[in-house]
PDB file of C-alpha atoms in Angstrom:
ATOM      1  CA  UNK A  14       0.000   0.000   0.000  1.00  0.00           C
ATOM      2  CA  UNK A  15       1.126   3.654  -0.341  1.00  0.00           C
ATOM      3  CA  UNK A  16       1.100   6.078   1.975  1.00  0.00           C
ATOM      4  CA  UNK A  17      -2.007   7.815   0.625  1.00  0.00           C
ATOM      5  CA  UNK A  18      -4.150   4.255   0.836  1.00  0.00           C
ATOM      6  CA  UNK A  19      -2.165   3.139   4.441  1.00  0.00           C
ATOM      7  CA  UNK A  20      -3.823   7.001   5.634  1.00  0.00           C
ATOM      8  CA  UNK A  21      -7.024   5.856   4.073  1.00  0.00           C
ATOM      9  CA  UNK A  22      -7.101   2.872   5.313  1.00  0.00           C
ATOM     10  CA  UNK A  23      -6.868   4.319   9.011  1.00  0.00           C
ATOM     11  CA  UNK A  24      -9.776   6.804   8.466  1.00  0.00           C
ATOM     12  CA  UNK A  25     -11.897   4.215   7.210  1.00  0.00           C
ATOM     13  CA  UNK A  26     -11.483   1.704  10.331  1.00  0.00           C
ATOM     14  CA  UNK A  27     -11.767   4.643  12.781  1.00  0.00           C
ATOM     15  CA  UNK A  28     -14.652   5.770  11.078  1.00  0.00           C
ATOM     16  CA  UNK A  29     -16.191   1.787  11.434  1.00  0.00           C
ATOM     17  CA  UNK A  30     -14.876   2.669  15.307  1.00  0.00           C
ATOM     18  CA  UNK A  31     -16.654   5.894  15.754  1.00  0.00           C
ATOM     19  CA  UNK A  32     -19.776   4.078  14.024  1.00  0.00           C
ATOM     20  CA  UNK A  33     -19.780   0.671  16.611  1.00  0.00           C
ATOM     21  CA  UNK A  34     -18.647   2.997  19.664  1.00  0.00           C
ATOM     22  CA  UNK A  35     -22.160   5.339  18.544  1.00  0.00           C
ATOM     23  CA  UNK A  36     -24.683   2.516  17.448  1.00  0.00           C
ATOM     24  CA  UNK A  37     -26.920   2.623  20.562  1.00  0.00           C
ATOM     25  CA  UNK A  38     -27.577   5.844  19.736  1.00  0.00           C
ATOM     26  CA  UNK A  39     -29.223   4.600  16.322  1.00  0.00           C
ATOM     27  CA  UNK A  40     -32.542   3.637  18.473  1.00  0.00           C
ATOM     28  CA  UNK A  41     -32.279   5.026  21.747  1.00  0.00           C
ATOM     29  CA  UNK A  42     -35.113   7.050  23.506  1.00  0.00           C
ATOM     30  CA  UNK A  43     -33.216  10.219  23.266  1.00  0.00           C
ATOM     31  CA  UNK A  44     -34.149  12.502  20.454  1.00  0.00           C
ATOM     32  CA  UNK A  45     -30.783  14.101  20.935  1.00  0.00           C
ATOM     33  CA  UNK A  46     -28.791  11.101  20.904  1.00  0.00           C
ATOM     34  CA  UNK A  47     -31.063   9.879  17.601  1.00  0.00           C
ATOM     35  CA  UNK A  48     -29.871  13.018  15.715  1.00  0.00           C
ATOM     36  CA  UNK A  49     -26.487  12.592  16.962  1.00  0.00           C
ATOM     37  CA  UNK A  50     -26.670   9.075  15.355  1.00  0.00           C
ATOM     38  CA  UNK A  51     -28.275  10.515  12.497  1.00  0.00           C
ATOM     39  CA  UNK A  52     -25.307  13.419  11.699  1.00  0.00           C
ATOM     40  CA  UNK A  53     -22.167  10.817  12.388  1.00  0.00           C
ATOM     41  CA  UNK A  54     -23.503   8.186   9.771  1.00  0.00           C
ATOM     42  CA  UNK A  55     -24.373  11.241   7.620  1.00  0.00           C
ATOM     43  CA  UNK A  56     -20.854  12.532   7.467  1.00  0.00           C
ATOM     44  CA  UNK A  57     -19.186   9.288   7.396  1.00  0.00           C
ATOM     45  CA  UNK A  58     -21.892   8.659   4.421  1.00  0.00           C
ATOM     46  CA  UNK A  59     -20.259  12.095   2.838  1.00  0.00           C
ATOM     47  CA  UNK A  60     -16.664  10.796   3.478  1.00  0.00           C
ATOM     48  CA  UNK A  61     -17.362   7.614   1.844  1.00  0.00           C
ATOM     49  CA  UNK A  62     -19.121   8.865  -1.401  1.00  0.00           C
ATOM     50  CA  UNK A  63     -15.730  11.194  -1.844  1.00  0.00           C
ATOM     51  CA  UNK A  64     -13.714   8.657  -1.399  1.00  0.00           C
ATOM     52  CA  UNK A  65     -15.811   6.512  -3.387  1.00  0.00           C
ATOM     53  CA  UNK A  66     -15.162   9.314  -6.581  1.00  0.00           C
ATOM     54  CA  UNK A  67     -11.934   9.411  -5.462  1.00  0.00           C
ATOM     55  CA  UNK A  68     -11.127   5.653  -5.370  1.00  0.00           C
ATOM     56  CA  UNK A  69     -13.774   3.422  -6.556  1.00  0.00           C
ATOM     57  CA  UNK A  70     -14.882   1.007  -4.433  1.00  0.00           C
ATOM     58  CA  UNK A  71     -12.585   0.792  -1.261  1.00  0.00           C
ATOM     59  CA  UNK A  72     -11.305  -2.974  -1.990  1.00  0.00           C
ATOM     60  CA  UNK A  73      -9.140  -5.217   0.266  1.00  0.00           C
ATOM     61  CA  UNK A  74      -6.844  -4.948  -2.313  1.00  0.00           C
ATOM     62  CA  UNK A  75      -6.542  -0.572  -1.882  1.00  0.00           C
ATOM     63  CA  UNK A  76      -6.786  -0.646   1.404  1.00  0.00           C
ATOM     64  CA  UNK A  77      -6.719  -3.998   3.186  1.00  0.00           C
ATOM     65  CA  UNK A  78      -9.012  -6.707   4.382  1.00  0.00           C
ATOM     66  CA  UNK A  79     -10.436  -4.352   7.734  1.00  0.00           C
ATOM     67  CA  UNK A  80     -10.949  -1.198   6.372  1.00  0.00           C
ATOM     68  CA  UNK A  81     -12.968  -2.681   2.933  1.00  0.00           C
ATOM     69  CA  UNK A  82     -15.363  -4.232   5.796  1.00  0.00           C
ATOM     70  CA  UNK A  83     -15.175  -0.595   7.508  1.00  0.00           C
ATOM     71  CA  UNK A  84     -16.617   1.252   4.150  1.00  0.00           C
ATOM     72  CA  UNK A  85     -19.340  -1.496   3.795  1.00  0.00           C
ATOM     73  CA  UNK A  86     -20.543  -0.905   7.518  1.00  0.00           C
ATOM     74  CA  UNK A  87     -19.951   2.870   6.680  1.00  0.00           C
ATOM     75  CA  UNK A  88     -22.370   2.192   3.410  1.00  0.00           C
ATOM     76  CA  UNK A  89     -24.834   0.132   5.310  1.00  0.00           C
ATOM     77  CA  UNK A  90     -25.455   2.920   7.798  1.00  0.00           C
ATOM     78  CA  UNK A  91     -25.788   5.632   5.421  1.00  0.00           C
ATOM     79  CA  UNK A  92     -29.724   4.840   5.597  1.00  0.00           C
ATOM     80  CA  UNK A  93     -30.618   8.599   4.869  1.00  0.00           C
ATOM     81  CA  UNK A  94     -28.133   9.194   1.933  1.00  0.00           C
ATOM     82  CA  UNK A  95     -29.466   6.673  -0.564  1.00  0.00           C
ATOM     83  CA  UNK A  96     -27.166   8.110  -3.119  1.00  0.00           C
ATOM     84  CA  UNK A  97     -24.518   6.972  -1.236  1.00  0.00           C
ATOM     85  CA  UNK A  98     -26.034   3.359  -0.994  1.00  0.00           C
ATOM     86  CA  UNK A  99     -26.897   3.205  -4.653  1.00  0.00           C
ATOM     87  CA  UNK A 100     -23.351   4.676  -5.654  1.00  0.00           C
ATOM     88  CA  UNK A 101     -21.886   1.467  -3.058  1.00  0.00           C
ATOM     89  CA  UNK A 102     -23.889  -0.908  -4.274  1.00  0.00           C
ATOM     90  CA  UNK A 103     -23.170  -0.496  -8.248  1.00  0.00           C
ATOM     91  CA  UNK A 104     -18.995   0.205  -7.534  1.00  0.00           C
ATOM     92  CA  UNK A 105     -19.518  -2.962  -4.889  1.00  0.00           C
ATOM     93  CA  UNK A 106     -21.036  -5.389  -7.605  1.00  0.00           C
ATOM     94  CA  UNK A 107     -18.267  -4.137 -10.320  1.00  0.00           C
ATOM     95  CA  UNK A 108     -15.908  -5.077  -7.124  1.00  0.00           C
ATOM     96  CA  UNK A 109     -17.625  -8.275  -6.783  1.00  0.00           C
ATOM     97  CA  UNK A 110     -17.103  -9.123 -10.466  1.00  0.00           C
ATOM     98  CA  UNK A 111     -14.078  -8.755 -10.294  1.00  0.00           C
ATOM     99  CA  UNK A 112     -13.459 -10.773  -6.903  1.00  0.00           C
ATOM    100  CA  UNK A 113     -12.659  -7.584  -5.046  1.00  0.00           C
ATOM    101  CA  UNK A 114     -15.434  -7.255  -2.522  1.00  0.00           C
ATOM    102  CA  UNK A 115     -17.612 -10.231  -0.927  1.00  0.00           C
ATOM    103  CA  UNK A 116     -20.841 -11.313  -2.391  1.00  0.00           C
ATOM    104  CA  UNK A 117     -22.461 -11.827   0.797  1.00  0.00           C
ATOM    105  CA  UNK A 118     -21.491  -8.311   2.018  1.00  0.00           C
ATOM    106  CA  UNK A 119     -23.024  -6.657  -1.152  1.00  0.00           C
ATOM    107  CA  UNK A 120     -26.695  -9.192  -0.598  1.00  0.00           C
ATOM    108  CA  UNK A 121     -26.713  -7.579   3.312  1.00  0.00           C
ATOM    109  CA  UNK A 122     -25.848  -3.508   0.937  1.00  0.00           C
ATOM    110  CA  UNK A 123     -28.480  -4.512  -1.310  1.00  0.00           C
ATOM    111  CA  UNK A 124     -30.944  -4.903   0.993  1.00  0.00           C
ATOM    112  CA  UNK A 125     -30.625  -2.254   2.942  1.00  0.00           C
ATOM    113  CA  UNK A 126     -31.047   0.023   0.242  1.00  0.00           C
ATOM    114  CA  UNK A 127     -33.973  -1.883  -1.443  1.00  0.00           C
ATOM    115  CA  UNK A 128     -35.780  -1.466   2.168  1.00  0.00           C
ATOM    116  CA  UNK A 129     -34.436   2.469   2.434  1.00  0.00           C
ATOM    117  CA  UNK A 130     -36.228   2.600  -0.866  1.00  0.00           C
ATOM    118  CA  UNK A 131     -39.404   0.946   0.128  1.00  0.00           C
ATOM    119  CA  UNK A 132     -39.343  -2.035  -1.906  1.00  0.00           C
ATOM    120  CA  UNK A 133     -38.579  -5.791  -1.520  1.00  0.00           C
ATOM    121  CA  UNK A 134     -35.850  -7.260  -0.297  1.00  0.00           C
ATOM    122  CA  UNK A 135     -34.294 -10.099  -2.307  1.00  0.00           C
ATOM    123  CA  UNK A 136     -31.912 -11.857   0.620  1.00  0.00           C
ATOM    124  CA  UNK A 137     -34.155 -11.579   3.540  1.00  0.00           C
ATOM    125  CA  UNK A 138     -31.531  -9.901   5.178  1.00  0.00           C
ATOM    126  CA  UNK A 139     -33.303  -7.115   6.803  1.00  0.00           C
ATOM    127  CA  UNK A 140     -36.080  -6.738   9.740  1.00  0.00           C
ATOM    128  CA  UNK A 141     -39.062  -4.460   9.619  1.00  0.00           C
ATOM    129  CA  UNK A 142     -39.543  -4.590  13.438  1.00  0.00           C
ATOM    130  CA  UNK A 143     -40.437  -7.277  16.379  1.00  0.00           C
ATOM    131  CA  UNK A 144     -43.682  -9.212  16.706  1.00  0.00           C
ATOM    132  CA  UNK A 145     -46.143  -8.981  19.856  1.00  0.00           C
ATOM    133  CA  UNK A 146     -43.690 -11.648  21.420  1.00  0.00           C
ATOM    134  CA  UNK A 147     -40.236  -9.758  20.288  1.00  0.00           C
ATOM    135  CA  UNK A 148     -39.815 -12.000  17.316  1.00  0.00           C
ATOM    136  CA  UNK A 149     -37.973 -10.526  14.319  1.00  0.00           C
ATOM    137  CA  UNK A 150     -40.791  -9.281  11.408  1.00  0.00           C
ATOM    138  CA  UNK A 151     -38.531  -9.705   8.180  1.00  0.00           C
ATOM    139  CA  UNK A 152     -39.365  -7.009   5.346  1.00  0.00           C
ATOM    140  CA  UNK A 153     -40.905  -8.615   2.675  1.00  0.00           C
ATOM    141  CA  UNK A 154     -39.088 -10.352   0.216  1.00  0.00           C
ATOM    142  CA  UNK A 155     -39.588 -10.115  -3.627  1.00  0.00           C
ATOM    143  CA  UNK A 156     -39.117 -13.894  -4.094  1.00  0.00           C
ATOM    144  CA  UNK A 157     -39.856 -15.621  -0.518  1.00  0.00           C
ATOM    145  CA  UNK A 158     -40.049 -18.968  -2.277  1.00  0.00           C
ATOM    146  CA  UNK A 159     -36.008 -18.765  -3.280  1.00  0.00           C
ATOM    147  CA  UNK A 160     -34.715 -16.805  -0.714  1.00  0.00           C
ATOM    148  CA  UNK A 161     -32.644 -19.945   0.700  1.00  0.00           C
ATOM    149  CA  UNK A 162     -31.154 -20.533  -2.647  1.00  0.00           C
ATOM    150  CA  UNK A 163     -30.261 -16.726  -3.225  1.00  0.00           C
ATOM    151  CA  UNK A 164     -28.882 -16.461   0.953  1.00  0.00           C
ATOM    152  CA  UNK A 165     -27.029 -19.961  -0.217  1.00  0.00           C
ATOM    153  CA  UNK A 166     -25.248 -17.948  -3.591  1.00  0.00           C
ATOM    154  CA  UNK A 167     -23.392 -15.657  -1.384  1.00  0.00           C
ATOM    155  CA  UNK A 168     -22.780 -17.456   1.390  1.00  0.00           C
ATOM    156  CA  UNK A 169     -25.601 -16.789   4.081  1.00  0.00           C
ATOM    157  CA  UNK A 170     -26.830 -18.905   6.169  1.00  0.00           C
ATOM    158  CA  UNK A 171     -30.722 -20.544   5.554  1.00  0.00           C
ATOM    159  CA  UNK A 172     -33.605 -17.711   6.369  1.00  0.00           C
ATOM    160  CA  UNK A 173     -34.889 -20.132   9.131  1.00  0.00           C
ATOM    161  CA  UNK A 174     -31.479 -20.128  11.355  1.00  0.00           C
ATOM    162  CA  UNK A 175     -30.996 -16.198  10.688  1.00  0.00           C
ATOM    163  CA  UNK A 176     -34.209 -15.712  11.972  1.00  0.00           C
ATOM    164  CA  UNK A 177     -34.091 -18.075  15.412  1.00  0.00           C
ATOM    165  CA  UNK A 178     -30.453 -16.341  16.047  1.00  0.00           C
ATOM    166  CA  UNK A 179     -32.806 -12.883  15.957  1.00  0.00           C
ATOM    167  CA  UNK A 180     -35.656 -14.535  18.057  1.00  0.00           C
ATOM    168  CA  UNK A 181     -36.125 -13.568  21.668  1.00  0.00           C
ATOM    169  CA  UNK A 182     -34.215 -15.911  23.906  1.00  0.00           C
TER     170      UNK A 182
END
């Protein structure tokens, strides 16, 4: 790596820090600590699409095997900057292609913009909410019937376990 992509590398993983160290905030009570949520992931989401038209997609290969998982969890949290989901998810499935980026990491992207959008999911990856009993509610799926088969093509587990590892215990 050069200097330039070792620095890179660094602000992506203490970006993916900053994120874990700030996720309670995502859904706590707190209006306050909601919004603070809601402006880190939104300039983290603006760091990422500048590096993104700076760099392409941020692949192990440019930047190493922990910060390429850091911009995906940077991408998957930028719920409220769908341009910066769509722009991951077409640079992360030319990555992909090209056996850059992991397919099951892109299924989990996909998703998550598909529901930011409002539509159906295709991997089942993503919960609308919790049932009367605290169960996981998936978001619909566009293709329930083969969503073992597509979970199977990128290497996620079967619908049924990923839900009973999400049920209340």
């Amino acid at each position: 790596m050069t200097d330039r992509e070792t620095e890179l590398a660094a602000e992506l993983v203490a970006m993916a820090a900053e994120d874990h160290a700030a996720t309670a905030m995502a859904h706590s009570e707190d209006v306050a600590e909601r919004l603070a949520w809601r402006r880190l992931t939104a300039r983290h989401g603006d760091r990422l699409a500048g590096i993104m038209d700076a760099h392409g997609w941020p692949t192990a290969a440019l930047v190493g095997e922990e910060a390429a998982r850091a911009a995906w969890l940077i991408a998957q949290h930028a719920d409220h900057q769908l341009h910066v989901q769509r722009r991951a998810v077409e640079l992360m499935t030319a990555a992909v292609e090209a056996g850059g980026a992991a397919a099951r990491d892109l299924a989990f992207l996909t998703d998550r913009m598909l529901t930011n959008e409002g539509r159906e999911q295709i991997y089942g990856t993503q919960i609308a909410g919790v049932d009367a009993d605290g169960g996981p509610v998936p978001w619909p799926c566009r293709e329930p019937d083969r969503v073992d088969a597509l979970r199977a093509g990128v290497g996620i587990e079967p619908f049924a376990t990923y839900m009973a590892r999400h049920a209340p215990r």
